[in-house]
mmCIF file of C-alpha atoms in Angstrom:
data_model
loop_
_atom_site.group_PDB
_atom_site.id
_atom_site.type_symbol
_atom_site.label_atom_id
_atom_site.label_comp_id
_atom_site.label_asym_id
_atom_site.label_seq_id
_atom_site.Cartn_x
_atom_site.Cartn_y
_atom_site.Cartn_z
ATOM 1 C CA MET A 1 0.000 0.000 0.000
ATOM 2 C CA ARG A 2 2.748 2.454 0.976
ATOM 3 C CA GLN A 3 4.869 1.435 -2.002
ATOM 4 C CA GLY A 4 1.943 1.971 -4.383
ATOM 5 C CA LEU A 5 1.254 5.378 -2.848
ATOM 6 C CA HIS A 6 4.938 6.314 -3.061
ATOM 7 C CA VAL A 7 5.091 5.499 -6.767
ATOM 8 C CA ALA A 8 1.773 7.201 -7.419
ATOM 9 C CA LEU A 9 3.189 10.352 -5.860
ATOM 10 C CA GLN A 10 6.367 10.020 -7.920
ATOM 11 C CA VAL A 11 4.443 9.608 -11.178
ATOM 12 C CA GLY A 12 2.195 12.485 -10.202
ATOM 13 C CA ALA A 13 5.257 14.619 -9.501
ATOM 14 C CA ILE A 14 6.712 13.848 -12.928
ATOM 15 C CA ILE A 15 3.455 14.699 -14.662
ATOM 16 C CA SER A 16 2.980 17.845 -12.619
ATOM 17 C CA ALA A 17 6.517 18.961 -13.395
ATOM 18 C CA SER A 18 6.000 18.378 -17.106
ATOM 19 C CA LEU A 19 2.677 20.170 -17.269
ATOM 20 C CA ALA A 20 3.930 22.986 -15.058
ATOM 21 C CA ILE A 21 6.299 23.937 -17.834
ATOM 22 C CA ALA A 22 3.338 25.346 -19.755
ATOM 23 C CA VAL A 23 2.569 27.845 -17.005
ATOM 24 C CA ALA A 24 6.067 28.622 -15.716
ATOM 25 C CA PRO A 25 6.674 32.334 -15.121
ATOM 26 C CA ALA A 26 8.926 34.916 -16.764
ATOM 27 C CA ARG A 27 11.367 33.659 -19.414
ATOM 28 C CA ALA A 28 10.222 30.037 -19.100
ATOM 29 C CA GLU A 29 6.742 30.873 -20.475
ATOM 30 C CA GLU A 30 7.824 31.349 -24.066
ATOM 31 C CA ARG A 31 10.118 28.330 -23.947
ATOM 32 C CA ALA A 32 7.426 26.104 -22.430
ATOM 33 C CA ALA A 33 4.811 27.178 -24.979
ATOM 34 C CA SER A 34 6.984 25.851 -27.804
ATOM 35 C CA SER A 35 7.994 22.676 -25.979
ATOM 36 C CA VAL A 36 4.604 21.190 -25.100
ATOM 37 C CA THR A 37 2.244 19.666 -27.655
ATOM 38 C CA PHE A 38 -1.249 18.724 -26.517
ATOM 39 C CA SER A 39 -3.433 16.222 -28.334
ATOM 40 C CA GLY A 40 -6.684 14.399 -27.834
ATOM 41 C CA GLY A 41 -9.436 12.425 -29.415
ATOM 42 C CA TYR A 42 -12.880 11.069 -28.722
ATOM 43 C CA SER A 43 -14.503 7.939 -30.177
ATOM 44 C CA LEU A 44 -18.075 6.781 -29.710
ATOM 45 C CA ASP A 45 -19.196 3.369 -30.947
ATOM 46 C CA VAL A 46 -22.726 2.140 -31.505
ATOM 47 C CA ALA A 47 -22.404 -1.641 -31.799
ATOM 48 C CA GLY A 48 -24.909 -4.458 -31.958
ATOM 49 C CA VAL A 49 -25.244 -8.140 -32.772
ATOM 50 C CA VAL A 50 -27.450 -8.436 -35.840
ATOM 51 C CA SER A 51 -27.675 -12.220 -35.903
ATOM 52 C CA GLY A 52 -26.256 -15.194 -34.020
ATOM 53 C CA GLY A 53 -24.158 -14.733 -30.907
ATOM 54 C CA LEU A 54 -25.696 -14.802 -27.443
ATOM 55 C CA ALA A 55 -28.124 -11.879 -27.690
ATOM 56 C CA LYS A 56 -29.324 -9.297 -30.205
ATOM 57 C CA ARG A 57 -29.178 -5.742 -28.941
ATOM 58 C CA SER A 58 -27.346 -2.457 -29.400
ATOM 59 C CA ARG A 59 -24.595 -1.152 -27.146
ATOM 60 C CA VAL A 60 -22.952 2.251 -26.833
ATOM 61 C CA LEU A 61 -19.387 2.739 -25.588
ATOM 62 C CA ASP A 62 -16.765 5.460 -25.847
ATOM 63 C CA ASP A 63 -13.108 6.338 -25.444
ATOM 64 C CA LEU A 64 -11.664 9.750 -24.537
ATOM 65 C CA GLN A 65 -7.913 10.348 -24.829
ATOM 66 C CA LEU A 66 -5.994 13.427 -23.666
ATOM 67 C CA GLY A 67 -2.241 13.580 -24.104
ATOM 68 C CA ALA A 68 0.779 15.841 -23.880
ATOM 69 C CA ASP A 69 4.260 15.532 -25.367
ATOM 70 C CA VAL A 70 7.111 17.588 -23.948
ATOM 71 C CA ASP A 71 10.411 18.395 -25.646
ATOM 72 C CA LEU A 72 12.565 18.346 -22.525
ATOM 73 C CA GLU A 73 15.518 19.953 -24.253
ATOM 74 C CA LYS A 74 13.466 23.066 -25.053
ATOM 75 C CA ALA A 75 11.647 22.983 -21.748
ATOM 76 C CA VAL A 76 14.386 22.376 -19.197
ATOM 77 C CA GLY A 77 17.592 21.912 -21.178
ATOM 78 C CA TRP A 78 17.587 18.100 -20.953
ATOM 79 C CA LYS A 79 19.321 17.307 -24.221
ATOM 80 C CA SER A 80 17.765 14.776 -26.610
ATOM 81 C CA ALA A 81 14.959 13.842 -24.209
ATOM 82 C CA ARG A 82 11.186 13.936 -24.359
ATOM 83 C CA ALA A 83 8.287 13.069 -22.074
ATOM 84 C CA HIS A 84 4.823 11.784 -22.842
ATOM 85 C CA VAL A 85 1.613 11.424 -20.825
ATOM 86 C CA LEU A 86 -1.735 10.058 -21.962
ATOM 87 C CA PHE A 87 -4.996 9.900 -20.011
ATOM 88 C CA LEU A 88 -7.954 7.672 -20.934
ATOM 89 C CA ASN A 89 -11.575 7.649 -19.937
ATOM 90 C CA ASN A 90 -13.687 4.711 -21.068
ATOM 91 C CA SER A 91 -17.366 4.263 -20.380
ATOM 92 C CA GLY A 92 -20.395 2.504 -21.797
ATOM 93 C CA ALA A 93 -21.427 -1.091 -22.351
ATOM 94 C CA MET A 94 -19.616 -4.243 -23.491
ATOM 95 C CA PRO A 95 -20.834 -5.517 -26.879
ATOM 96 C CA ASN A 96 -18.844 -8.725 -26.556
ATOM 97 C CA ASP A 97 -21.246 -9.809 -23.814
ATOM 98 C CA ASP A 98 -23.744 -10.257 -26.651
ATOM 99 C CA ALA A 99 -21.359 -11.570 -29.294
ATOM 100 C CA GLY A 100 -19.764 -14.095 -26.927
ATOM 101 C CA THR A 101 -16.373 -14.222 -28.654
ATOM 102 C CA LEU A 102 -13.054 -15.156 -27.085
ATOM 103 C CA GLN A 103 -11.090 -12.338 -28.729
ATOM 104 C CA GLY A 104 -13.544 -9.462 -28.514
ATOM 105 C CA VAL A 105 -15.194 -7.332 -31.199
ATOM 106 C CA ASP A 106 -14.394 -3.731 -30.213
ATOM 107 C CA ASN A 107 -10.941 -2.357 -29.406
ATOM 108 C CA ILE A 108 -12.240 0.311 -26.996
ATOM 109 C CA GLU A 109 -14.258 -2.106 -24.854
ATOM 110 C CA VAL A 110 -13.011 -2.396 -21.272
ATOM 111 C CA ALA A 111 -13.958 -4.536 -18.292
ATOM 112 C CA ARG A 112 -13.789 -1.574 -15.879
ATOM 113 C CA GLN A 113 -15.300 1.731 -17.014
ATOM 114 C CA ARG A 114 -13.163 4.478 -15.491
ATOM 115 C CA ALA A 115 -10.561 7.200 -16.044
ATOM 116 C CA ARG A 116 -6.913 6.129 -16.110
ATOM 117 C CA LEU A 117 -3.410 7.445 -16.553
ATOM 118 C CA PHE A 118 -2.541 5.186 -19.483
ATOM 119 C CA GLU A 119 1.024 6.281 -20.284
ATOM 120 C CA ALA A 120 3.669 8.369 -18.517
ATOM 121 C CA TRP A 121 7.227 7.942 -19.732
ATOM 122 C CA VAL A 122 10.489 9.694 -20.503
ATOM 123 C CA GLU A 123 12.654 8.784 -23.512
ATOM 124 C CA GLN A 124 16.349 9.597 -23.853
ATOM 125 C CA SER A 125 17.820 9.497 -27.355
ATOM 126 C CA PHE A 126 21.483 8.825 -28.145
ATOM 127 C CA GLY A 127 22.201 10.499 -31.451
ATOM 128 C CA ASP A 128 19.895 9.299 -34.214
ATOM 129 C CA LYS A 129 20.459 5.577 -33.696
ATOM 130 C CA GLY A 130 19.409 4.630 -30.169
ATOM 131 C CA SER A 131 17.033 5.477 -27.356
ATOM 132 C CA VAL A 132 15.940 4.277 -23.932
ATOM 133 C CA LEU A 133 12.424 4.748 -22.579
ATOM 134 C CA VAL A 134 11.362 4.415 -18.925
ATOM 135 C CA GLY A 135 7.874 4.620 -17.416
ATOM 136 C CA LEU A 136 4.310 3.451 -17.969
ATOM 137 C CA TYR A 137 4.442 2.219 -21.561
ATOM 138 C CA ASP A 138 2.044 0.652 -24.070
ATOM 139 C CA LEU A 139 3.790 -2.470 -25.351
ATOM 140 C CA ASN A 140 1.626 -2.588 -28.486
ATOM 141 C CA SER A 141 2.624 0.940 -29.534
ATOM 142 C CA GLU A 142 5.898 -0.477 -30.898
ATOM 143 C CA PHE A 143 5.861 -4.271 -30.535
ATOM 144 C CA TYR A 144 3.677 -6.723 -32.492
ATOM 145 C CA ALA A 145 2.192 -3.845 -34.499
ATOM 146 C CA ASN A 146 1.243 -3.296 -38.150
ATOM 147 C CA ASP A 147 0.159 0.226 -39.111
ATOM 148 C CA SER A 148 -1.934 -1.154 -41.984
ATOM 149 C CA ALA A 149 -4.103 -3.086 -39.504
ATOM 150 C CA GLY A 150 -4.923 0.054 -37.517
ATOM 151 C CA LEU A 151 -8.304 0.801 -39.106
ATOM 152 C CA LEU A 152 -9.840 -2.528 -38.095
ATOM 153 C CA LEU A 153 -11.858 -2.587 -34.849
ATOM 154 C CA ALA A 154 -11.403 -6.205 -33.738
ATOM 155 C CA PRO A 155 -8.856 -6.424 -30.879
ATOM 156 C CA ALA A 156 -7.078 -9.359 -32.553
ATOM 157 C CA PHE A 157 -5.642 -6.956 -35.144
ATOM 158 C CA GLY A 158 -3.997 -4.907 -32.399
ATOM 159 C CA ILE A 159 -1.919 -7.631 -30.760
ATOM 160 C CA GLY A 160 -2.150 -11.389 -31.083
ATOM 161 C CA SER A 161 -4.465 -13.041 -28.556
ATOM 162 C CA GLU A 162 -1.805 -15.612 -27.624
ATOM 163 C CA LEU A 163 0.150 -12.710 -26.046
ATOM 164 C CA ALA A 164 -2.758 -10.441 -25.114
ATOM 165 C CA ALA A 165 -4.254 -13.161 -22.883
ATOM 166 C CA THR A 166 -1.082 -13.768 -20.823
ATOM 167 C CA GLY A 167 0.120 -12.567 -17.440
ATOM 168 C CA PRO A 168 -1.765 -12.244 -14.152
ATOM 169 C CA ASN A 169 -4.010 -9.500 -15.573
ATOM 170 C CA GLY A 170 -2.870 -9.075 -19.159
ATOM 171 C CA PRO A 171 0.366 -7.556 -20.472
ATOM 172 C CA SER A 172 1.094 -3.823 -20.656
ATOM 173 C CA ILE A 173 -1.482 -2.905 -23.306
ATOM 174 C CA PHE A 174 -4.811 -1.035 -23.498
ATOM 175 C CA PRO A 175 -6.371 -0.163 -21.126
ATOM 176 C CA SER A 176 -3.694 -0.690 -18.413
ATOM 177 C CA THR A 177 0.056 -0.393 -18.805
ATOM 178 C CA ALA A 178 2.932 -1.309 -16.473
ATOM 179 C CA LEU A 179 6.314 0.041 -15.431
ATOM 180 C CA SER A 180 8.722 -0.631 -18.292
ATOM 181 C CA VAL A 181 12.197 -0.095 -19.654
ATOM 182 C CA ARG A 182 12.503 -0.190 -23.452
ATOM 183 C CA GLY A 183 15.667 0.109 -25.561
ATOM 184 C CA ARG A 184 15.697 0.664 -29.323
ATOM 185 C CA TRP A 185 18.600 0.722 -31.791
ATOM 186 C CA THR A 186 18.333 1.724 -35.453
ATOM 187 C CA PRO A 187 21.700 1.241 -37.204
ATOM 188 C CA ASN A 188 20.178 2.680 -40.400
ATOM 189 C CA GLU A 189 16.841 3.984 -41.642
ATOM 190 C CA ASN A 190 15.577 0.510 -42.538
ATOM 191 C CA VAL A 191 16.764 -1.794 -39.747
ATOM 192 C CA TYR A 192 15.718 -1.732 -36.100
ATOM 193 C CA VAL A 193 16.190 -3.846 -32.982
ATOM 194 C CA GLN A 194 14.185 -3.242 -29.811
ATOM 195 C CA ALA A 195 13.725 -4.959 -26.480
ATOM 196 C CA ALA A 196 11.794 -4.263 -23.291
ATOM 197 C CA VAL A 197 11.396 -5.569 -19.752
ATOM 198 C CA ILE A 198 7.981 -4.898 -18.268
ATOM 199 C CA ASN A 199 6.332 -5.551 -14.934
ATOM 200 C CA ALA A 200 4.147 -8.619 -15.449
ATOM 201 C CA ASP A 201 1.451 -7.081 -13.238
ATOM 202 C CA ALA A 202 -0.184 -4.238 -15.180
ATOM 203 C CA GLY A 203 -1.782 -1.361 -13.297
ATOM 204 C CA VAL A 204 -2.042 2.417 -13.560
ATOM 205 C CA LEU A 205 -3.508 5.290 -11.573
ATOM 206 C CA GLY A 206 -7.244 4.717 -11.818
ATOM 207 C CA ASP A 207 -6.993 0.932 -11.496
ATOM 208 C CA PRO A 208 -7.601 -0.789 -8.148
ATOM 209 C CA GLY A 209 -4.262 -0.639 -6.359
ATOM 210 C CA GLY A 210 -2.807 1.897 -8.777
ATOM 211 C CA VAL A 211 0.705 1.409 -10.175
ATOM 212 C CA CYS A 212 2.197 -1.932 -9.176
ATOM 213 C CA THR A 213 5.828 -1.755 -7.978
ATOM 214 C CA ARG A 214 6.232 -5.076 -6.182
ATOM 215 C CA PHE A 215 7.214 -7.191 -9.230
ATOM 216 C CA GLU A 216 5.972 -10.269 -7.353
ATOM 217 C CA HIS A 217 4.804 -11.803 -10.633
ATOM 218 C CA GLY A 218 8.154 -11.198 -12.307
ATOM 219 C CA LEU A 219 8.784 -9.494 -15.620
ATOM 220 C CA LEU A 220 7.704 -9.846 -19.221
ATOM 221 C CA ALA A 221 10.767 -9.722 -21.490
ATOM 222 C CA ILE A 222 10.191 -9.086 -25.203
ATOM 223 C CA ALA A 223 12.458 -8.446 -28.175
ATOM 224 C CA GLU A 224 11.767 -7.641 -31.820
ATOM 225 C CA ALA A 225 14.003 -7.110 -34.857
ATOM 226 C CA GLY A 226 12.878 -5.969 -38.243
ATOM 227 C CA TRP A 227 13.330 -4.226 -41.562
ATOM 228 C CA GLN A 228 11.151 -1.344 -42.744
ATOM 229 C CA GLY A 229 10.941 0.286 -46.148
ATOM 230 C CA ARG A 230 8.188 -0.110 -48.700
ATOM 231 C CA GLY A 231 7.049 -2.835 -46.357
ATOM 232 C CA LYS A 232 7.961 -4.444 -43.071
ATOM 233 C CA VAL A 233 9.362 -7.797 -41.985
ATOM 234 C CA ALA A 234 9.780 -8.381 -38.255
ATOM 235 C CA PHE A 235 10.355 -11.235 -35.836
ATOM 236 C CA GLY A 236 9.630 -11.110 -32.127
ATOM 237 C CA ALA A 237 9.845 -13.337 -29.062
ATOM 238 C CA TRP A 238 8.563 -12.941 -25.502
ATOM 239 C CA ARG A 239 8.948 -14.758 -22.193
ATOM 240 C CA TYR A 240 7.874 -14.271 -18.577
ATOM 241 C CA THR A 241 10.655 -14.499 -16.005
ATOM 242 C CA LYS A 242 8.463 -16.112 -13.353
ATOM 243 C CA LYS A 243 6.747 -19.415 -14.058
ATOM 244 C CA GLN A 244 2.976 -19.453 -14.213
ATOM 245 C CA ALA A 245 0.302 -21.996 -13.414
ATOM 246 C CA ASP A 246 -0.486 -24.614 -16.025
ATOM 247 C CA ILE A 247 -4.145 -24.293 -16.998
ATOM 248 C CA ARG A 248 -4.740 -28.053 -16.615
ATOM 249 C CA ASP A 249 -1.845 -30.173 -15.308
ATOM 250 C CA LEU A 250 -1.581 -30.680 -11.537
ATOM 251 C CA THR A 251 1.188 -31.876 -9.249
ATOM 252 C CA SER A 252 0.764 -34.945 -7.043
ATOM 253 C CA ALA A 253 -0.252 -32.552 -4.257
ATOM 254 C CA GLY A 254 -3.074 -31.167 -6.388
ATOM 255 C CA TYR A 255 -1.520 -27.798 -7.245
ATOM 256 C CA PRO A 256 -1.099 -26.478 -10.805
ATOM 257 C CA VAL A 257 2.231 -27.362 -12.395
ATOM 258 C CA SER A 258 4.478 -24.330 -12.919
ATOM 259 C CA ARG A 259 5.308 -23.609 -16.540
ATOM 260 C CA THR A 260 7.288 -21.010 -18.481
ATOM 261 C CA ALA A 261 4.996 -18.726 -20.448
ATOM 262 C CA GLN A 262 6.619 -17.808 -23.734
ATOM 263 C CA GLY A 263 5.971 -17.311 -27.416
ATOM 264 C CA ALA A 264 7.062 -15.824 -30.735
ATOM 265 C CA TYR A 265 5.572 -14.006 -33.707
ATOM 266 C CA VAL A 266 6.327 -12.833 -37.236
ATOM 267 C CA LEU A 267 4.961 -9.725 -38.983
ATOM 268 C CA LEU A 268 4.807 -9.046 -42.719
ATOM 269 C CA GLU A 269 3.633 -5.870 -44.435
ATOM 270 C CA ARG A 270 3.934 -4.757 -48.052
ATOM 271 C CA GLN A 271 2.802 -1.663 -49.950
ATOM 272 C CA LEU A 272 1.279 -2.971 -53.178
ATOM 273 C CA ILE A 273 0.022 0.185 -54.916
ATOM 274 C CA GLY A 274 0.887 3.869 -54.551
ATOM 275 C CA ASP A 275 4.329 5.434 -54.378
ATOM 276 C CA SER A 276 3.522 8.462 -52.208
ATOM 277 C CA GLU A 277 1.732 9.035 -48.916
ATOM 278 C CA ASN A 278 -1.253 10.698 -50.630
ATOM 279 C CA ALA A 279 -1.429 8.433 -53.665
ATOM 280 C CA MET A 280 -4.847 7.414 -54.918
ATOM 281 C CA ARG A 281 -5.878 3.977 -53.681
ATOM 282 C CA LYS A 282 -2.632 3.368 -51.847
ATOM 283 C CA THR A 283 -2.929 -0.310 -50.945
ATOM 284 C CA THR A 284 -0.987 -2.116 -48.220
ATOM 285 C CA ALA A 285 -1.234 -5.795 -47.298
ATOM 286 C CA PHE A 286 -0.295 -7.363 -43.973
ATOM 287 C CA ALA A 287 -0.003 -10.833 -42.467
ATOM 288 C CA ARG A 288 0.953 -11.988 -38.965
ATOM 289 C CA LEU A 289 1.434 -15.269 -37.167
ATOM 290 C CA GLY A 290 1.931 -15.853 -33.444
ATOM 291 C CA LEU A 291 2.541 -18.925 -31.274
ATOM 292 C CA SER A 292 2.579 -19.513 -27.511
ATOM 293 C CA ASP A 293 3.669 -22.289 -25.158
ATOM 294 C CA GLY A 294 0.124 -23.666 -25.022
ATOM 295 C CA ASP A 295 0.323 -24.474 -21.310
ATOM 296 C CA THR A 296 -0.483 -21.193 -19.559
ATOM 297 C CA THR A 297 -3.061 -19.583 -21.852
ATOM 298 C CA ALA A 298 -6.182 -20.562 -23.751
ATOM 299 C CA PHE A 299 -4.563 -19.694 -27.091
ATOM 300 C CA LYS A 300 -1.784 -21.748 -28.647
ATOM 301 C CA GLY A 301 -1.538 -19.356 -31.582
ATOM 302 C CA GLY A 302 -3.295 -17.409 -34.250
ATOM 303 C CA TRP A 303 -2.940 -15.468 -37.478
ATOM 304 C CA GLN A 304 -4.298 -12.291 -39.002
ATOM 305 C CA ALA A 305 -4.151 -10.929 -42.556
ATOM 306 C CA GLY A 306 -5.716 -8.092 -44.454
ATOM 307 C CA LEU A 307 -5.630 -5.103 -46.790
ATOM 308 C CA LEU A 308 -5.809 -1.342 -46.242
ATOM 309 C CA VAL A 309 -6.786 0.914 -49.163
ATOM 310 C CA GLU A 310 -6.339 4.644 -48.547
ATOM 311 C CA HIS A 311 -7.671 7.654 -50.495
ATOM 312 C CA ILE A 312 -10.222 5.535 -52.335
ATOM 313 C CA PHE A 313 -12.055 8.442 -53.932
ATOM 314 C CA LYS A 314 -10.290 11.370 -55.560
ATOM 315 C CA SER A 315 -12.660 13.873 -53.963
ATOM 316 C CA ARG A 316 -12.412 12.200 -50.528
ATOM 317 C CA PRO A 317 -8.770 12.357 -49.340
ATOM 318 C CA ASP A 318 -9.672 10.808 -45.961
ATOM 319 C CA SER A 319 -11.585 7.863 -47.393
ATOM 320 C CA ALA A 320 -10.194 4.451 -46.458
ATOM 321 C CA PHE A 321 -11.301 0.834 -46.722
ATOM 322 C CA SER A 322 -9.959 -2.211 -44.920
ATOM 323 C CA ILE A 323 -10.679 -5.907 -44.803
ATOM 324 C CA GLY A 324 -9.161 -8.376 -42.396
ATOM 325 C CA VAL A 325 -9.437 -12.032 -41.432
ATOM 326 C CA ASN A 326 -8.224 -13.659 -38.251
ATOM 327 C CA GLN A 327 -8.223 -17.035 -36.584
ATOM 328 C CA ALA A 328 -7.292 -17.984 -33.022
ATOM 329 C CA PHE A 329 -6.417 -21.596 -32.195
ATOM 330 C CA LEU A 330 -7.226 -22.990 -28.760
ATOM 331 C CA THR A 331 -4.913 -25.182 -26.732
ATOM 332 C CA SER A 332 -5.869 -28.812 -26.199
ATOM 333 C CA LYS A 333 -5.758 -28.205 -22.435
ATOM 334 C CA PHE A 334 -8.277 -25.370 -22.592
ATOM 335 C CA ARG A 335 -10.608 -27.504 -24.705
ATOM 336 C CA ALA A 336 -10.193 -30.449 -22.314
ATOM 337 C CA ASN A 337 -11.147 -28.223 -19.374
ATOM 338 C CA ALA A 338 -14.238 -27.096 -21.241
ATOM 339 C CA PHE A 339 -15.119 -30.709 -22.095
ATOM 340 C CA ASP A 340 -14.960 -31.590 -18.396
ATOM 341 C CA GLU A 341 -17.620 -28.919 -17.833
ATOM 342 C CA GLY A 342 -19.857 -30.253 -20.590
ATOM 343 C CA GLN A 343 -18.767 -27.934 -23.409
ATOM 344 C CA HIS A 344 -17.612 -29.207 -26.798
ATOM 345 C CA LEU A 345 -15.361 -26.510 -28.225
ATOM 346 C CA THR A 346 -14.031 -26.351 -31.766
ATOM 347 C CA ARG A 347 -10.333 -25.952 -32.434
ATOM 348 C CA ALA A 348 -10.540 -22.309 -33.421
ATOM 349 C CA GLU A 349 -12.530 -19.095 -33.512
ATOM 350 C CA SER A 350 -12.480 -17.357 -36.894
ATOM 351 C CA ALA A 351 -13.647 -13.941 -38.057
ATOM 352 C CA ILE A 352 -13.721 -11.575 -41.011
ATOM 353 C CA GLU A 353 -14.094 -7.800 -40.785
ATOM 354 C CA VAL A 354 -14.919 -5.172 -43.403
ATOM 355 C CA THR A 355 -14.788 -1.469 -42.626
ATOM 356 C CA TYR A 356 -14.865 1.943 -44.326
ATOM 357 C CA SER A 357 -13.832 5.272 -42.851
ATOM 358 C CA ASP A 358 -14.312 8.850 -44.059
ATOM 359 C CA LYS A 359 -14.393 12.324 -42.630
ATOM 360 C CA ILE A 360 -17.282 14.786 -42.806
ATOM 361 C CA GLY A 361 -16.039 18.121 -41.547
ATOM 362 C CA SER A 362 -14.089 17.338 -38.380
ATOM 363 C CA VAL A 363 -15.965 14.115 -37.625
ATOM 364 C CA THR A 364 -14.764 10.703 -38.783
ATOM 365 C CA ILE A 365 -17.531 8.184 -39.464
ATOM 366 C CA GLN A 366 -16.665 4.513 -39.746
ATOM 367 C CA PRO A 367 -19.265 1.796 -40.421
ATOM 368 C CA ASP A 368 -17.961 -1.701 -39.699
ATOM 369 C CA LEU A 369 -19.165 -5.290 -40.117
ATOM 370 C CA GLN A 370 -17.703 -8.373 -38.445
ATOM 371 C CA TYR A 371 -18.696 -11.977 -39.005
ATOM 372 C CA VAL A 372 -17.460 -14.377 -36.329
ATOM 373 C CA ARG A 373 -17.637 -18.086 -36.964
ATOM 374 C CA ASN A 374 -18.157 -20.172 -33.820
ATOM 375 C CA PRO A 375 -18.068 -17.338 -31.246
ATOM 376 C CA GLY A 376 -16.287 -18.604 -28.169
ATOM 377 C CA ALA A 377 -15.264 -21.622 -30.293
ATOM 378 C CA ASP A 378 -18.656 -23.023 -29.320
ATOM 379 C CA SER A 379 -20.422 -24.757 -32.198
ATOM 380 C CA GLY A 380 -23.667 -24.449 -30.264
ATOM 381 C CA VAL A 381 -23.617 -20.645 -30.615
ATOM 382 C CA GLY A 382 -24.774 -19.251 -33.942
ATOM 383 C CA HIS A 383 -22.233 -17.495 -36.123
ATOM 384 C CA ALA A 384 -22.366 -13.833 -35.098
ATOM 385 C CA LEU A 385 -22.788 -10.800 -37.337
ATOM 386 C CA ILE A 386 -21.850 -7.588 -35.533
ATOM 387 C CA ALA A 387 -22.529 -4.127 -36.961
ATOM 388 C CA THR A 388 -20.736 -1.086 -35.553
ATOM 389 C CA VAL A 389 -20.594 2.598 -36.389
ATOM 390 C CA ARG A 390 -17.711 4.581 -34.925
ATOM 391 C CA PHE A 391 -17.838 8.353 -34.644
ATOM 392 C CA GLY A 392 -14.556 10.072 -33.898
ATOM 393 C CA VAL A 393 -13.064 13.512 -33.556
ATOM 394 C CA ALA A 394 -9.451 14.551 -32.994
ATOM 395 C CA PHE A 395 -8.473 17.767 -31.247
#
């Protein structure tokens, strides 16, 4: 309790110091004004199961984000350093309660509706080739990420479920991050290597217990190396330092066997059409594959693939279309546990998503359709068709 409070006060002090730059007196005022960049956005989703699933009804949920980026060299003379804070507020219902899927259908759905400090970190650069970041950090902002999958709403396109479902309460991803140290090295403009060690127990200000500093569940270690150019090829691997309970196997004393939770993934991305950023119908394809140990999580692996087409119409520069397919494979142990309880689960849950996004004035409108085959990998549940409309504004 005291440790959590101590860290909460430290994080609060860092944030207060960063934001205080904007209102510092005398000569610091002009310097602070040019060193702080504020940003924000609001998304509101109206989602409903049209057919199949567990229930047919509409749900409304939203996501508010408020952030600030500080150039610490301009602000306080800290050379080649920057700070970042991001606050979230999520409210509304949970459409996956009606769809009944294992992977989810909306990437702003949360189990606890509340305000949170999502990110608070400082990054120190070393020339133009390396950097080290320390603080509350979103793992998926740099690891296991394809930009061309970003328009799709299904959570599986954000980070593979075989990693997203690990740890005592999930890894350091939306909506709760964890204390982290991340290093990145870019020997040239195309090649990068990055690695991070992250508290296995995620928690931020706004969560019960706040920021976790005890590290009693160990660390999540992850590394990724890749090449970026007209496309992207990357390989990653992750492992928890502290063994976790096997989801089925027991010792002779009746306790879960301790296993090492680990996995790996590969990312592929390729620009097919369009040579410039604003090219008509710029088309990018992506594919990803991830695997896990299969002992400590319900998912032994999965894959995702899709296309993003930008600037579809000449008169609509913000128009974009995306289609994606994904499949998550269940471990034999998870299926055996379900069988013991009278459920007969299939080997996988599969889905396809089609979405279109455009801007009218300052408002982005994005209709979206998802078709999930065997929601929850339960053949007794009808294939689910989920319709969503997302309204968004950036400020």
